Amino acid sequence: MDSESTDGGRFWETKSLKEMSEEEWESLCDGCGLCCYEKIIEGHGKRSRIFFTRVACNLLDLKTGRCGNYCHRFELVPDCTKLTFKNLHKFDWLPPTCAYRLLYEGKNLPSWHPLVSKNPDSVKSAGVQIKNGVHQKDVKNWDDYIIE
């Protein structure tokens, strides 16, 4: 896949999220897998708190940070949600390193992002992925896996 726009610039710097093609949109995912880990949300509205856990969707490959069945994830995991430009504003739980969130907030992609570094393993070497993740099927109490 070519991550450069036709004018030679980097497409994420020259296009808005709304203007991106499906291929460009999908390439923004850095493969950290953080969005596929369970979150515990306490409270509502401005008083809500999000607790991130090491409990991953059963489809997540814990080593690569990629979905093990991306094409069929919606059939296999009923609460899996497709992130789109139209619903992005509802995803305030996305990690602060997420390219979709960063660009939505008008920020730059980090130097370790694969589109910037040109290295598909840069997320791993930057230490962004969750260490010691476990699958939902192997966990009884998510509270035991909250990341401090």
mmCIF file with all atom_site columns, C-alpha atoms in Angstrom:
data_model
loop_
_atom_site.group_PDB
_atom_site.id
_atom_site.type_symbol
_atom_site.label_atom_id
_atom_site.label_alt_id
_atom_site.label_comp_id
_atom_site.label_asym_id
_atom_site.label_entity_id
_atom_site.label_seq_id
_atom_site.pdbx_PDB_ins_code
_atom_site.Cartn_x
_atom_site.Cartn_y
_atom_site.Cartn_z
_atom_site.occupancy
_atom_site.B_iso_or_equiv
_atom_site.pdbx_formal_charge
_atom_site.auth_seq_id
_atom_site.auth_comp_id
_atom_site.auth_asym_id
_atom_site.auth_atom_id
_atom_site.pdbx_PDB_model_num
ATOM 1   C CA . MET A 1 1   ? 0.000   0.000   0.000  1.00 0.00 ? 1   MET A CA 1
ATOM 2   C CA . ASP A 1 2   ? 1.209   3.489   -0.809 1.00 0.00 ? 2   ASP A CA 1
ATOM 3   C CA . SER A 1 3   ? 0.843   5.864   2.117  1.00 0.00 ? 3   SER A CA 1
ATOM 4   C CA . GLU A 1 4   ? 1.819   8.902   0.056  1.00 0.00 ? 4   GLU A CA 1
ATOM 5   C CA . SER A 1 5   ? -0.733  11.171  -1.573 1.00 0.00 ? 5   SER A CA 1
ATOM 6   C CA . THR A 1 6   ? -0.530  12.025  -5.265 1.00 0.00 ? 6   THR A CA 1
ATOM 7   C CA . ASP A 1 7   ? 1.190   15.360  -4.532 1.00 0.00 ? 7   ASP A CA 1
ATOM 8   C CA . GLY A 1 8   ? 4.064   13.564  -2.773 1.00 0.00 ? 8   GLY A CA 1
ATOM 9   C CA . GLY A 1 9   ? 2.933   14.591  0.726  1.00 0.00 ? 9   GLY A CA 1
ATOM 10  C CA . ARG A 1 10  ? 1.780   12.350  3.503  1.00 0.00 ? 10  ARG A CA 1
ATOM 11  C CA . PHE A 1 11  ? -1.986  11.899  3.065  1.00 0.00 ? 11  PHE A CA 1
ATOM 12  C CA . TRP A 1 12  ? -2.831  12.283  6.778  1.00 0.00 ? 12  TRP A CA 1
ATOM 13  C CA . GLU A 1 13  ? -1.272  15.748  6.678  1.00 0.00 ? 13  GLU A CA 1
ATOM 14  C CA . THR A 1 14  ? -3.054  16.862  3.517  1.00 0.00 ? 14  THR A CA 1
ATOM 15  C CA . LYS A 1 15  ? -6.494  15.288  3.938  1.00 0.00 ? 15  LYS A CA 1
ATOM 16  C CA . SER A 1 16  ? -9.079  15.494  6.655  1.00 0.00 ? 16  SER A CA 1
ATOM 17  C CA . LEU A 1 17  ? -10.332 12.257  8.175  1.00 0.00 ? 17  LEU A CA 1
ATOM 18  C CA . LYS A 1 18  ? -13.562 12.759  6.235  1.00 0.00 ? 18  LYS A CA 1
ATOM 19  C CA . GLU A 1 19  ? -11.681 13.022  2.915  1.00 0.00 ? 19  GLU A CA 1
ATOM 20  C CA . MET A 1 20  ? -9.704  9.809   3.331  1.00 0.00 ? 20  MET A CA 1
ATOM 21  C CA . SER A 1 21  ? -10.346 6.749   1.229  1.00 0.00 ? 21  SER A CA 1
ATOM 22  C CA . GLU A 1 22  ? -11.197 3.480   2.965  1.00 0.00 ? 22  GLU A CA 1
ATOM 23  C CA . GLU A 1 23  ? -7.631  2.258   2.358  1.00 0.00 ? 23  GLU A CA 1
ATOM 24  C CA . GLU A 1 24  ? -6.130  5.421   3.843  1.00 0.00 ? 24  GLU A CA 1
ATOM 25  C CA . TRP A 1 25  ? -8.493  5.247   6.834  1.00 0.00 ? 25  TRP A CA 1
ATOM 26  C CA . GLU A 1 26  ? -7.592  1.626   7.547  1.00 0.00 ? 26  GLU A CA 1
ATOM 27  C CA . SER A 1 27  ? -3.863  2.372   7.238  1.00 0.00 ? 27  SER A CA 1
ATOM 28  C CA . LEU A 1 28  ? -4.109  4.834   10.148 1.00 0.00 ? 28  LEU A CA 1
ATOM 29  C CA . CYS A 1 29  ? -4.426  1.880   12.517 1.00 0.00 ? 29  CYS A CA 1
ATOM 30  C CA . ASP A 1 30  ? -0.960  1.380   13.988 1.00 0.00 ? 30  ASP A CA 1
ATOM 31  C CA . GLY A 1 31  ? -1.661  -2.172  15.145 1.00 0.00 ? 31  GLY A CA 1
ATOM 32  C CA . CYS A 1 32  ? -1.265  -1.481  18.858 1.00 0.00 ? 32  CYS A CA 1
ATOM 33  C CA . GLY A 1 33  ? -4.490  -3.383  19.593 1.00 0.00 ? 33  GLY A CA 1
ATOM 34  C CA . LEU A 1 34  ? -5.343  -1.089  22.518 1.00 0.00 ? 34  LEU A CA 1
ATOM 35  C CA . CYS A 1 35  ? -8.899  -0.530  21.289 1.00 0.00 ? 35  CYS A CA 1
ATOM 36  C CA . CYS A 1 36  ? -9.476  -4.296  21.466 1.00 0.00 ? 36  CYS A CA 1
ATOM 37  C CA . TYR A 1 37  ? -8.820  -4.453  25.198 1.00 0.00 ? 37  TYR A CA 1
ATOM 38  C CA . GLU A 1 38  ? -11.737 -4.229  27.592 1.00 0.00 ? 38  GLU A CA 1
ATOM 39  C CA . LYS A 1 39  ? -12.388 -1.061  29.507 1.00 0.00 ? 39  LYS A CA 1
ATOM 40  C CA . ILE A 1 40  ? -14.312 -0.600  32.729 1.00 0.00 ? 40  ILE A CA 1
ATOM 41  C CA . ILE A 1 41  ? -16.301 2.603   32.789 1.00 0.00 ? 41  ILE A CA 1
ATOM 42  C CA . GLU A 1 42  ? -17.576 3.879   36.130 1.00 0.00 ? 42  GLU A CA 1
ATOM 43  C CA . GLY A 1 43  ? -19.988 6.777   36.395 1.00 0.00 ? 43  GLY A CA 1
ATOM 44  C CA . HIS A 1 44  ? -21.660 8.812   33.674 1.00 0.00 ? 44  HIS A CA 1
ATOM 45  C CA . GLY A 1 45  ? -20.892 11.942  31.691 1.00 0.00 ? 45  GLY A CA 1
ATOM 46  C CA . LYS A 1 46  ? -18.223 14.256  33.066 1.00 0.00 ? 46  LYS A CA 1
ATOM 47  C CA . ARG A 1 47  ? -17.984 12.148  36.216 1.00 0.00 ? 47  ARG A CA 1
ATOM 48  C CA . SER A 1 48  ? -17.147 8.947   34.367 1.00 0.00 ? 48  SER A CA 1
ATOM 49  C CA . ARG A 1 49  ? -13.773 7.253   34.736 1.00 0.00 ? 49  ARG A CA 1
ATOM 50  C CA . ILE A 1 50  ? -12.276 4.796   32.283 1.00 0.00 ? 50  ILE A CA 1
ATOM 51  C CA . PHE A 1 51  ? -10.093 1.986   33.545 1.00 0.00 ? 51  PHE A CA 1
ATOM 52  C CA . PHE A 1 52  ? -8.043  0.168   30.932 1.00 0.00 ? 52  PHE A CA 1
ATOM 53  C CA . THR A 1 53  ? -7.439  -3.551  31.409 1.00 0.00 ? 53  THR A CA 1
ATOM 54  C CA . ARG A 1 54  ? -5.136  -6.257  30.070 1.00 0.00 ? 54  ARG A CA 1
ATOM 55  C CA . VAL A 1 55  ? -8.239  -8.257  29.046 1.00 0.00 ? 55  VAL A CA 1
ATOM 56  C CA . ALA A 1 56  ? -8.333  -8.566  25.263 1.00 0.00 ? 56  ALA A CA 1
ATOM 57  C CA . CYS A 1 57  ? -11.018 -9.567  22.813 1.00 0.00 ? 57  CYS A CA 1
ATOM 58  C CA . ASN A 1 58  ? -10.670 -13.267 22.073 1.00 0.00 ? 58  ASN A CA 1
ATOM 59  C CA . LEU A 1 59  ? -9.924  -12.454 18.412 1.00 0.00 ? 59  LEU A CA 1
ATOM 60  C CA . LEU A 1 60  ? -6.940  -10.234 19.192 1.00 0.00 ? 60  LEU A CA 1
ATOM 61  C CA . ASP A 1 61  ? -3.540  -11.708 18.437 1.00 0.00 ? 61  ASP A CA 1
ATOM 62  C CA . LEU A 1 62  ? -1.741  -10.681 21.615 1.00 0.00 ? 62  LEU A CA 1
ATOM 63  C CA . LYS A 1 63  ? 1.672   -10.712 19.930 1.00 0.00 ? 63  LYS A CA 1
ATOM 64  C CA . THR A 1 64  ? 0.883   -8.716  16.794 1.00 0.00 ? 64  THR A CA 1
ATOM 65  C CA . GLY A 1 65  ? -1.888  -6.461  18.118 1.00 0.00 ? 65  GLY A CA 1
ATOM 66  C CA . ARG A 1 66  ? -4.022  -7.331  15.076 1.00 0.00 ? 66  ARG A CA 1
ATOM 67  C CA . CYS A 1 67  ? -7.432  -8.925  14.843 1.00 0.00 ? 67  CYS A CA 1
ATOM 68  C CA . GLY A 1 68  ? -7.253  -12.628 14.116 1.00 0.00 ? 68  GLY A CA 1
ATOM 69  C CA . ASN A 1 69  ? -10.390 -12.489 11.955 1.00 0.00 ? 69  ASN A CA 1
ATOM 70  C CA . TYR A 1 70  ? -10.769 -8.862  10.886 1.00 0.00 ? 70  TYR A CA 1
ATOM 71  C CA . CYS A 1 71  ? -13.113 -9.557  7.964  1.00 0.00 ? 71  CYS A CA 1
ATOM 72  C CA . HIS A 1 72  ? -15.643 -11.382 10.154 1.00 0.00 ? 72  HIS A CA 1
ATOM 73  C CA . ARG A 1 73  ? -15.150 -9.597  13.465 1.00 0.00 ? 73  ARG A CA 1
ATOM 74  C CA . PHE A 1 74  ? -18.643 -8.106  13.544 1.00 0.00 ? 74  PHE A CA 1
ATOM 75  C CA . GLU A 1 75  ? -20.305 -11.508 13.152 1.00 0.00 ? 75  GLU A CA 1
ATOM 76  C CA . LEU A 1 76  ? -17.994 -13.165 15.689 1.00 0.00 ? 76  LEU A CA 1
ATOM 77  C CA . VAL A 1 77  ? -17.967 -10.373 18.280 1.00 0.00 ? 77  VAL A CA 1
ATOM 78  C CA . PRO A 1 78  ? -21.402 -8.709  18.464 1.00 0.00 ? 78  PRO A CA 1
ATOM 79  C CA . ASP A 1 79  ? -20.180 -5.701  20.478 1.00 0.00 ? 79  ASP A CA 1
ATOM 80  C CA . CYS A 1 80  ? -17.264 -4.964  18.130 1.00 0.00 ? 80  CYS A CA 1
ATOM 81  C CA . THR A 1 81  ? -17.881 -1.520  16.656 1.00 0.00 ? 81  THR A CA 1
ATOM 82  C CA . LYS A 1 82  ? -16.647 -0.102  13.376 1.00 0.00 ? 82  LYS A CA 1
ATOM 83  C CA . LEU A 1 83  ? -14.874 3.191   13.864 1.00 0.00 ? 83  LEU A CA 1
ATOM 84  C CA . THR A 1 84  ? -15.896 5.713   11.192 1.00 0.00 ? 84  THR A CA 1
ATOM 85  C CA . PHE A 1 85  ? -15.589 9.441   10.720 1.00 0.00 ? 85  PHE A CA 1
ATOM 86  C CA . LYS A 1 86  ? -19.269 9.810   11.631 1.00 0.00 ? 86  LYS A CA 1
ATOM 87  C CA . ASN A 1 87  ? -19.007 8.006   14.982 1.00 0.00 ? 87  ASN A CA 1
ATOM 88  C CA . LEU A 1 88  ? -15.446 8.939   15.943 1.00 0.00 ? 88  LEU A CA 1
ATOM 89  C CA . HIS A 1 89  ? -16.641 11.660  18.330 1.00 0.00 ? 89  HIS A CA 1
ATOM 90  C CA . LYS A 1 90  ? -18.277 8.948   20.473 1.00 0.00 ? 90  LYS A CA 1
ATOM 91  C CA . PHE A 1 91  ? -14.991 7.100   20.968 1.00 0.00 ? 91  PHE A CA 1
ATOM 92  C CA . ASP A 1 92  ? -13.486 9.268   23.702 1.00 0.00 ? 92  ASP A CA 1
ATOM 93  C CA . TRP A 1 93  ? -12.156 6.079   25.297 1.00 0.00 ? 93  TRP A CA 1
ATOM 94  C CA . LEU A 1 94  ? -9.630  5.572   22.511 1.00 0.00 ? 94  LEU A CA 1
ATOM 95  C CA . PRO A 1 95  ? -6.086  5.652   23.883 1.00 0.00 ? 95  PRO A CA 1
ATOM 96  C CA . PRO A 1 96  ? -4.276  8.996   23.618 1.00 0.00 ? 96  PRO A CA 1
ATOM 97  C CA . THR A 1 97  ? -1.798  7.395   21.179 1.00 0.00 ? 97  THR A CA 1
ATOM 98  C CA . CYS A 1 98  ? -4.509  6.356   18.696 1.00 0.00 ? 98  CYS A CA 1
ATOM 99  C CA . ALA A 1 99  ? -3.984  7.895   15.244 1.00 0.00 ? 99  ALA A CA 1
ATOM 100 C CA . TYR A 1 100 ? -7.717  8.388   14.730 1.00 0.00 ? 100 TYR A CA 1
ATOM 101 C CA . ARG A 1 101 ? -8.011  10.274  18.014 1.00 0.00 ? 101 ARG A CA 1
ATOM 102 C CA . LEU A 1 102 ? -4.823  12.279  17.426 1.00 0.00 ? 102 LEU A CA 1
ATOM 103 C CA . LEU A 1 103 ? -5.881  13.431  13.959 1.00 0.00 ? 103 LEU A CA 1
ATOM 104 C CA . TYR A 1 104 ? -9.439  14.139  15.136 1.00 0.00 ? 104 TYR A CA 1
ATOM 105 C CA . GLU A 1 105 ? -7.940  16.369  17.851 1.00 0.00 ? 105 GLU A CA 1
ATOM 106 C CA . GLY A 1 106 ? -5.718  18.143  15.301 1.00 0.00 ? 106 GLY A CA 1
ATOM 107 C CA . LYS A 1 107 ? -2.497  16.551  16.540 1.00 0.00 ? 107 LYS A CA 1
ATOM 108 C CA . ASN A 1 108 ? 0.366   14.892  14.659 1.00 0.00 ? 108 ASN A CA 1
ATOM 109 C CA . LEU A 1 109 ? 1.104   11.200  14.424 1.00 0.00 ? 109 LEU A CA 1
ATOM 110 C CA . PRO A 1 110 ? 3.965   10.114  16.692 1.00 0.00 ? 110 PRO A CA 1
ATOM 111 C CA . SER A 1 111 ? 7.342   9.306   15.138 1.00 0.00 ? 111 SER A CA 1
ATOM 112 C CA . TRP A 1 112 ? 6.877   5.595   15.937 1.00 0.00 ? 112 TRP A CA 1
ATOM 113 C CA . HIS A 1 113 ? 3.641   5.324   13.936 1.00 0.00 ? 113 HIS A CA 1
ATOM 114 C CA . PRO A 1 114 ? 4.246   2.905   11.023 1.00 0.00 ? 114 PRO A CA 1
ATOM 115 C CA . LEU A 1 115 ? 3.120   5.492   8.450  1.00 0.00 ? 115 LEU A CA 1
ATOM 116 C CA . VAL A 1 116 ? 5.750   7.907   9.738  1.00 0.00 ? 116 VAL A CA 1
ATOM 117 C CA . SER A 1 117 ? 8.539   5.453   10.577 1.00 0.00 ? 117 SER A CA 1
ATOM 118 C CA . LYS A 1 118 ? 7.904   3.253   7.516  1.00 0.00 ? 118 LYS A CA 1
ATOM 119 C CA . ASN A 1 119 ? 8.491   0.321   9.879  1.00 0.00 ? 119 ASN A CA 1
ATOM 120 C CA . PRO A 1 120 ? 5.536   -2.016  10.602 1.00 0.00 ? 120 PRO A CA 1
ATOM 121 C CA . ASP A 1 121 ? 7.207   -3.125  13.852 1.00 0.00 ? 121 ASP A CA 1
ATOM 122 C CA . SER A 1 122 ? 7.761   0.377   15.228 1.00 0.00 ? 122 SER A CA 1
ATOM 123 C CA . VAL A 1 123 ? 4.705   0.143   17.512 1.00 0.00 ? 123 VAL A CA 1
ATOM 124 C CA . LYS A 1 124 ? 6.201   -2.883  19.208 1.00 0.00 ? 124 LYS A CA 1
ATOM 125 C CA . SER A 1 125 ? 9.669   -1.376  19.525 1.00 0.00 ? 125 SER A CA 1
ATOM 126 C CA . ALA A 1 126 ? 8.140   1.845   20.936 1.00 0.00 ? 126 ALA A CA 1
ATOM 127 C CA . GLY A 1 127 ? 6.488   -0.206  23.699 1.00 0.00 ? 127 GLY A CA 1
ATOM 128 C CA . VAL A 1 128 ? 2.963   0.973   22.906 1.00 0.00 ? 128 VAL A CA 1
ATOM 129 C CA . GLN A 1 129 ? 1.314   -2.461  22.982 1.00 0.00 ? 129 GLN A CA 1
ATOM 130 C CA . ILE A 1 130 ? -0.034  -3.881  26.225 1.00 0.00 ? 130 ILE A CA 1
ATOM 131 C CA . LYS A 1 131 ? 2.270   -6.380  27.848 1.00 0.00 ? 131 LYS A CA 1
ATOM 132 C CA . ASN A 1 132 ? 0.928   -9.590  29.396 1.00 0.00 ? 132 ASN A CA 1
ATOM 133 C CA . GLY A 1 133 ? -2.483  -9.347  27.791 1.00 0.00 ? 133 GLY A CA 1
ATOM 134 C CA . VAL A 1 134 ? -4.993  -12.136 28.382 1.00 0.00 ? 134 VAL A CA 1
ATOM 135 C CA . HIS A 1 135 ? -8.068  -13.164 26.434 1.00 0.00 ? 135 HIS A CA 1
ATOM 136 C CA . GLN A 1 136 ? -11.584 -12.689 27.785 1.00 0.00 ? 136 GLN A CA 1
ATOM 137 C CA . LYS A 1 137 ? -12.179 -16.432 27.750 1.00 0.00 ? 137 LYS A CA 1
ATOM 138 C CA . ASP A 1 138 ? -9.354  -16.875 30.271 1.00 0.00 ? 138 ASP A CA 1
ATOM 139 C CA . VAL A 1 139 ? -10.559 -14.248 32.767 1.00 0.00 ? 139 VAL A CA 1
ATOM 140 C CA . LYS A 1 140 ? -13.207 -14.398 35.461 1.00 0.00 ? 140 LYS A CA 1
ATOM 141 C CA . ASN A 1 141 ? -12.801 -10.947 37.065 1.00 0.00 ? 141 ASN A CA 1
ATOM 142 C CA . TRP A 1 142 ? -11.712 -8.030  34.865 1.00 0.00 ? 142 TRP A CA 1
ATOM 143 C CA . ASP A 1 143 ? -10.973 -5.934  37.972 1.00 0.00 ? 143 ASP A CA 1
ATOM 144 C CA . ASP A 1 144 ? -7.928  -8.129  38.569 1.00 0.00 ? 144 ASP A CA 1
ATOM 145 C CA . TYR A 1 145 ? -6.468  -6.928  35.248 1.00 0.00 ? 145 TYR A CA 1
ATOM 146 C CA . ILE A 1 146 ? -6.855  -3.159  35.530 1.00 0.00 ? 146 ILE A CA 1
ATOM 147 C CA . ILE A 1 147 ? -3.799  -1.268  34.301 1.00 0.00 ? 147 ILE A CA 1
ATOM 148 C CA . GLU A 1 148 ? -2.664  1.228   36.914 1.00 0.00 ? 148 GLU A CA 1
#
